[in-house]
Coordinates of C-alpha atoms in Angstrom, one line a residue:
M19 CA -0.6 30.0 7.8
N20 CA -0.6 28.4 4.4
T21 CA -1.7 24.9 4.3
S22 CA -1.8 24.0 0.7
T23 CA -0.1 20.7 -0.5
R24 CA 2.7 21.3 -2.7
L25 CA 2.8 19.3 -6.1
G26 CA 5.0 19.3 -9.1
G27 CA 2.4 20.3 -11.6
F28 CA -0.6 19.9 -13.6
K29 CA -1.5 19.9 -17.3
I30 CA -4.6 19.9 -19.5
L31 CA -5.2 18.1 -22.7
K32 CA -7.6 19.9 -24.7
D33 CA -9.7 19.5 -28.0
V34 CA -10.6 16.1 -27.0
V35 CA -14.3 14.7 -26.8
W36 CA -15.2 12.4 -24.1
I37 CA -17.3 9.2 -24.4
S38 CA -19.0 7.3 -22.1
L39 CA -20.5 3.7 -23.0
I40 CA -22.2 0.9 -21.3
Q41 CA -21.4 -2.4 -23.0
P42 CA -24.0 -4.4 -24.9
K43 CA -25.4 -7.1 -23.0
E44 CA -24.8 -9.8 -25.3
N45 CA -20.9 -8.9 -26.0
Y46 CA -18.8 -9.6 -22.8
R47 CA -15.5 -8.9 -24.4
F48 CA -16.7 -5.3 -25.6
T49 CA -13.8 -3.5 -24.4
T50 CA -11.1 -5.7 -26.4
A51 CA -13.5 -5.6 -29.4
L52 CA -13.9 -1.9 -29.1
A53 CA -9.9 -1.3 -28.7
N54 CA -9.3 -3.4 -31.8
L55 CA -11.6 -1.3 -33.8
M56 CA -9.9 2.1 -32.6
A57 CA -6.7 0.4 -33.5
N58 CA -7.7 -0.7 -36.9
E59 CA -8.9 3.0 -37.7
K60 CA -5.7 4.3 -36.2
I61 CA -7.4 6.4 -33.8
N62 CA -5.5 7.2 -30.4
L63 CA -6.9 6.6 -26.9
P64 CA -4.8 8.9 -24.5
F65 CA -7.6 8.1 -21.6
L66 CA -9.5 4.9 -20.9
T67 CA -10.9 3.4 -17.9
C68 CA -13.4 0.4 -17.6
G69 CA -14.7 -1.2 -14.4
D70 CA -16.5 -4.6 -14.3
Q71 CA -18.8 -5.7 -11.5
N72 CA -21.4 -8.3 -12.1
Q73 CA -20.8 -8.1 -15.9
A74 CA -22.4 -4.6 -16.3
L75 CA -19.3 -3.1 -17.7
G76 CA -18.6 0.6 -18.6
L77 CA -16.1 2.5 -20.4
N78 CA -15.0 6.3 -20.3
F79 CA -12.5 7.3 -23.1
V80 CA -11.0 10.2 -24.8
V81 CA -10.3 10.9 -28.4
D82 CA -9.2 13.9 -30.4
A83 CA -12.1 15.8 -31.3
Q84 CA -11.3 15.3 -35.1
D85 CA -11.9 11.8 -34.4
A86 CA -14.9 12.0 -32.6
K87 CA -17.6 11.8 -35.5
K88 CA -15.6 8.7 -37.0
T89 CA -15.6 7.0 -33.5
S90 CA -19.2 7.3 -32.9
G91 CA -19.8 6.0 -36.4
V92 CA -17.4 2.8 -35.9
I93 CA -19.4 1.9 -32.7
E94 CA -22.8 2.4 -34.3
K95 CA -21.9 0.3 -37.2
N96 CA -20.5 -2.6 -35.4
F97 CA -22.3 -2.5 -32.3
G98 CA -25.7 -1.1 -33.1
K99 CA -27.6 1.4 -30.9
T100 CA -25.6 2.0 -27.5
N101 CA -25.9 3.4 -24.4
L102 CA -23.5 6.3 -25.6
T103 CA -22.8 10.0 -24.6
T104 CA -20.3 12.5 -25.8
T105 CA -19.1 15.5 -24.3
K106 CA -16.7 18.0 -25.7
G107 CA -14.0 18.4 -22.9
A108 CA -10.5 18.4 -21.6
V109 CA -8.2 16.0 -19.4
L110 CA -7.0 17.7 -16.4
S111 CA -4.0 15.6 -14.7
I112 CA -2.0 16.8 -11.4
F113 CA 1.3 15.2 -10.5
P114 CA 2.9 13.6 -8.5
H115 CA 0.0 12.4 -6.0
R116 CA 2.2 9.6 -4.9
S117 CA -0.9 7.4 -4.2
N118 CA -2.0 9.5 -1.5
P119 CA -5.7 9.3 -0.7
E120 CA -5.3 12.9 0.5
I121 CA -4.3 14.2 -2.8
I122 CA -6.8 12.5 -4.5
G123 CA -9.6 13.0 -2.2
T124 CA -8.8 16.7 -2.4
L125 CA -9.2 16.7 -6.1
L126 CA -12.4 15.1 -5.8
D127 CA -13.5 17.6 -3.3
V128 CA -12.4 20.5 -5.7
L129 CA -14.1 19.1 -8.6
G130 CA -17.3 18.2 -6.8
K131 CA -17.8 21.9 -5.8
L132 CA -18.0 23.0 -9.4
G133 CA -21.7 21.9 -9.5
D134 CA -23.5 18.9 -10.6
Q135 CA -20.9 18.3 -13.4
P136 CA -20.2 14.8 -15.1
I137 CA -16.6 13.8 -14.3
A138 CA -14.5 10.7 -15.1
F139 CA -11.3 9.7 -13.2
A140 CA -8.3 7.8 -13.9
N141 CA -4.8 7.4 -12.2
S142 CA -1.5 6.2 -12.6
P143 CA 1.5 5.8 -10.0
S144 CA 2.6 9.5 -10.7
A145 CA -0.6 11.5 -11.6
I146 CA -4.2 11.5 -11.1
S147 CA -6.4 12.7 -14.3
A148 CA -10.0 13.6 -14.7
I149 CA -12.1 14.5 -17.6
L150 CA -14.2 17.4 -17.5
S151 CA -16.5 19.2 -19.5
E152 CA -15.0 22.1 -21.6
D153 CA -17.2 24.7 -20.0
V154 CA -15.9 24.3 -16.4
I155 CA -12.3 23.8 -17.3
N156 CA -11.2 27.4 -16.4
E157 CA -13.1 27.3 -13.1
A158 CA -11.5 24.0 -12.4
T159 CA -7.9 25.2 -13.1
N160 CA -8.3 28.3 -10.7
A161 CA -10.0 26.4 -8.0
L162 CA -6.8 24.1 -7.8
F163 CA -4.7 26.9 -6.5
D164 CA -6.6 27.2 -3.3
P165 CA -5.4 23.7 -1.9
F166 CA -2.5 22.9 -4.0
E167 CA 0.7 24.8 -4.6
F168 CA 2.6 24.0 -8.1
G169 CA 6.1 24.7 -8.0
P170 CA 6.8 28.2 -9.8
Y171 CA 3.2 28.9 -10.6
R172 CA 2.0 31.2 -7.7
T173 CA -1.5 32.0 -9.5
P174 CA -3.8 30.6 -12.4
E175 CA -2.5 33.4 -14.5
D176 CA 1.1 32.2 -13.9
W177 CA 0.5 28.8 -15.0
K178 CA -1.6 29.9 -18.1
L179 CA 1.0 32.3 -19.3
A180 CA 3.6 29.5 -19.3
Q181 CA 1.5 27.2 -21.2
K182 CA 1.1 29.4 -24.4
G183 CA 2.4 27.3 -27.2
K184 CA 2.7 24.1 -25.5
E185 CA -0.7 22.4 -26.7
K186 CA 0.4 22.6 -30.1
L187 CA 3.9 21.2 -29.2
Y188 CA 2.2 18.4 -27.2
K189 CA 0.3 17.2 -30.3
E190 CA 3.2 17.1 -32.5
V191 CA 4.8 14.7 -30.2
V192 CA 2.5 11.9 -31.1
A193 CA 4.3 8.9 -32.1
S194 CA 5.1 8.6 -35.7
Y195 CA 6.0 4.8 -36.0
Q196 CA 4.6 1.5 -34.5
E197 CA 7.0 -0.8 -32.7
K198 CA 6.6 -4.5 -33.6
K199 CA 6.8 -5.1 -29.7
P200 CA 6.0 -2.1 -27.7
K201 CA 8.4 -0.9 -25.2
V202 CA 7.6 -0.9 -21.3
Y203 CA 10.1 1.1 -19.0
G204 CA 9.3 -1.4 -16.2
L205 CA 6.1 -3.2 -14.6
E206 CA 5.2 -3.1 -11.0
W207 CA 2.7 -5.4 -9.3
Q208 CA 1.3 -6.0 -5.6
D209 CA -1.0 -8.5 -4.1
G210 CA -2.9 -8.2 -0.6
Q211 CA -5.2 -5.8 -2.1
A212 CA -8.8 -5.2 -1.7
L213 CA -11.0 -3.5 -4.4
I214 CA -13.8 -1.2 -3.4
H215 CA -16.8 -0.4 -5.8
V216 CA -18.9 2.5 -4.5
K217 CA -21.8 3.6 -6.6
L218 CA -23.1 7.0 -5.6
D219 CA -24.9 10.2 -6.8
S220 CA -22.9 12.3 -9.3
G221 CA -23.5 15.1 -6.9
H222 CA -21.6 13.5 -4.0
V223 CA -18.3 13.4 -5.5
S224 CA -16.9 16.1 -3.0
T225 CA -18.1 14.0 0.0
M226 CA -16.4 10.9 -1.5
G227 CA -13.5 13.1 -1.6
T228 CA -13.8 13.4 2.2
A229 CA -14.1 9.7 2.6
L230 CA -10.8 9.3 0.7
K231 CA -8.8 12.0 2.9
D232 CA -10.2 9.8 5.9
F233 CA -8.1 6.7 4.5
A234 CA -5.2 8.9 4.4
Q235 CA -5.3 9.6 8.1
F236 CA -4.3 5.8 8.5
G237 CA -1.3 6.0 6.0
L238 CA -3.1 3.9 3.5
V239 CA -2.3 4.0 -0.1
L240 CA -4.4 3.9 -3.0
T241 CA -2.8 1.7 -5.6
F242 CA -5.8 2.1 -8.1
F243 CA -8.6 4.4 -8.9
I244 CA -10.9 5.0 -11.6
S245 CA -14.6 5.8 -12.5
R246 CA -16.9 4.1 -14.8
P247 CA -20.3 5.3 -16.0
S248 CA -23.8 3.9 -14.8
K249 CA -26.8 2.9 -16.4
E250 CA -28.9 4.7 -13.9
K251 CA -29.4 8.7 -14.6
N252 CA -27.1 10.8 -12.2
K253 CA -25.2 7.9 -10.8
G254 CA -21.5 7.1 -10.9
N255 CA -19.3 4.3 -10.2
L256 CA -15.6 4.4 -8.3
F257 CA -13.3 1.6 -8.2
F258 CA -10.3 1.9 -5.9
C259 CA -7.7 -0.5 -4.3
L260 CA -6.5 -0.4 -0.6
P261 CA -4.4 -2.8 1.3
E262 CA -6.6 -5.9 2.3
P263 CA -8.6 -4.8 5.5
D264 CA -6.7 -5.8 8.6
K265 CA -8.3 -3.5 11.5
Y266 CA -10.2 -1.2 9.0
N267 CA -13.6 -1.6 7.9
Y268 CA -13.6 0.4 4.7
I269 CA -17.2 0.0 3.7
A270 CA -18.3 1.4 7.2
M271 CA -15.7 4.4 6.6
V272 CA -17.6 5.4 3.4
Q273 CA -20.9 4.8 4.3
K274 CA -20.5 7.0 7.6
L275 CA -20.2 9.8 5.2
L276 CA -22.5 8.4 2.2
P277 CA -25.2 6.4 4.2
E278 CA -27.3 6.1 0.8
A279 CA -24.1 4.9 -1.6
S280 CA -24.1 1.2 -2.5
T281 CA -20.7 -0.4 -1.5
V282 CA -19.2 -3.8 -2.5
E283 CA -15.5 -5.0 -1.4
D284 CA -13.6 -7.9 -3.3
T285 CA -10.7 -9.0 -1.3
S286 CA -7.7 -11.0 -2.3
V287 CA -7.0 -8.9 -5.6
A288 CA -3.7 -7.7 -7.2
S289 CA -2.9 -4.7 -9.0
F290 CA -0.2 -4.0 -11.6
S291 CA 1.1 -0.8 -13.6
M292 CA 3.5 -0.1 -16.2
N293 CA 4.5 2.7 -18.5
G294 CA 6.2 3.3 -21.9
P295 CA 7.4 5.7 -24.3
H296 CA 4.5 6.1 -26.3
F297 CA 1.5 4.8 -24.3
G298 CA -0.2 8.2 -24.1
D299 CA -0.2 9.0 -27.8
R300 CA -0.5 6.1 -30.1
Y301 CA -3.2 3.7 -31.2
G302 CA -3.0 0.0 -30.8
I303 CA -1.4 -0.3 -27.2
I304 CA -4.6 -1.0 -25.3
S305 CA -5.7 -3.7 -28.0
E306 CA -2.4 -5.5 -27.7
L307 CA -2.8 -5.8 -23.9
L308 CA -6.3 -6.9 -24.2
N309 CA -5.8 -9.4 -26.9
S310 CA -2.9 -11.1 -24.9
L311 CA -4.9 -11.2 -21.7
N312 CA -7.8 -12.6 -23.5
K313 CA -5.6 -15.7 -24.9
A314 CA -4.3 -16.3 -21.4
Q315 CA -7.7 -16.2 -20.1
V316 CA -7.2 -13.4 -17.7
G317 CA -10.3 -11.1 -16.8
L318 CA -9.5 -7.9 -15.5
L319 CA -11.9 -6.4 -13.1
G320 CA -10.8 -2.6 -13.8
L321 CA -8.7 -0.8 -16.2
S322 CA -6.9 2.4 -16.1
C323 CA -5.0 4.1 -18.9
S324 CA -3.9 7.8 -18.7
I325 CA -0.9 9.9 -19.4
H326 CA 1.6 7.3 -20.1
T327 CA 0.7 4.6 -17.9
I328 CA -1.6 1.4 -18.0
S329 CA -2.8 0.0 -14.5
G330 CA -5.0 -2.7 -13.9
V331 CA -6.9 -5.0 -11.2
L332 CA -7.7 -8.6 -11.2
S333 CA -8.2 -11.7 -8.8
A334 CA -4.9 -12.2 -7.1
H335 CA -4.6 -15.9 -8.6
Q336 CA -4.5 -14.5 -12.0
I337 CA -1.5 -11.7 -11.5
H338 CA 1.0 -14.2 -12.8
P339 CA -0.7 -15.6 -15.6
A340 CA -1.5 -11.8 -16.6
I341 CA 2.4 -10.9 -16.2
E342 CA 3.5 -13.9 -18.6
A343 CA 0.7 -12.6 -21.2
I344 CA 2.0 -9.2 -20.8
R345 CA 5.7 -10.1 -21.4
K346 CA 4.6 -11.7 -24.7
C347 CA 3.0 -8.7 -26.2
F348 CA 5.5 -6.0 -24.6
E349 CA 9.2 -5.8 -24.2
V350 CA 9.5 -5.5 -20.5
P351 CA 12.9 -5.0 -19.0
S352 CA 11.7 -5.6 -15.4
V353 CA 9.0 -6.9 -13.1
I354 CA 9.1 -5.5 -9.7
K355 CA 6.7 -6.8 -6.9
K356 CA 6.1 -3.9 -4.6
E357 CA 5.3 -4.5 -0.9
T358 CA 1.9 -3.7 0.6
Q359 CA 1.8 -0.7 2.5

């Protein structure tokens, strides 16, 4: 019997360089400063995640391969020597995941079995994305067809045949203009969330996927999910949001499978997400958001920028100032509060 999960599809963004970076200790607005520099240099950031825990902030982001050397030079010039690594890679995105921990957990399980490979994750309400090193992308593509079905593509070969020529087309769709006030299709937010931070060995990604699938058995929804680099070798950090615990002990559920993992839970947080026509392919979007939030003295606990969506998580009492700050720098036709499931 075929028990695979049917999804809409997936895509791969190639010819990119993945940069992992730990903030300098003396610069607590490092992400904003970096985003401003990238905007000034007109460097697109199609993928960026950052998570803050005890003022130890780390970033994963992607730039076009042609901008990689320039990006590294700008960082070194403005911040001196930093804890930075670069990897030639690709961004793999599957959709729609419907915020279902079962789908996200299955993806972690699949990618974790590729070996002890560095992987970075980000999510939007519609897609879950992962940065992989270039040398495992074909293996990852083939592995997806075991647990998932993708519309008309029955095999990896079917999908690859259908993608011929699309990569060039995607590159040509980059926005050629800059709106004075970027447009947003809509903004959604919800409170009553708990933010879980798990520090784990890089070789335990697949086991973490199993833990996420356990959450799905209780009908729980993941409203936020990212990874960020760690200062410690062969370690990684995952941040994700679930409804504030009532009858579930999230930390115990994770540590049942990963007893050696370091797990922290912050309650009374809120999450938001918004998407726009050029969020994934034009420079300056992230810097405008962060500058506006800084002016409003709003601090993010986590940020996810992937595909055409920006998602964030912050203390619940700051959600309304954050929404006002967003409306000052973006054209937002609607703001919708989602009920916590």
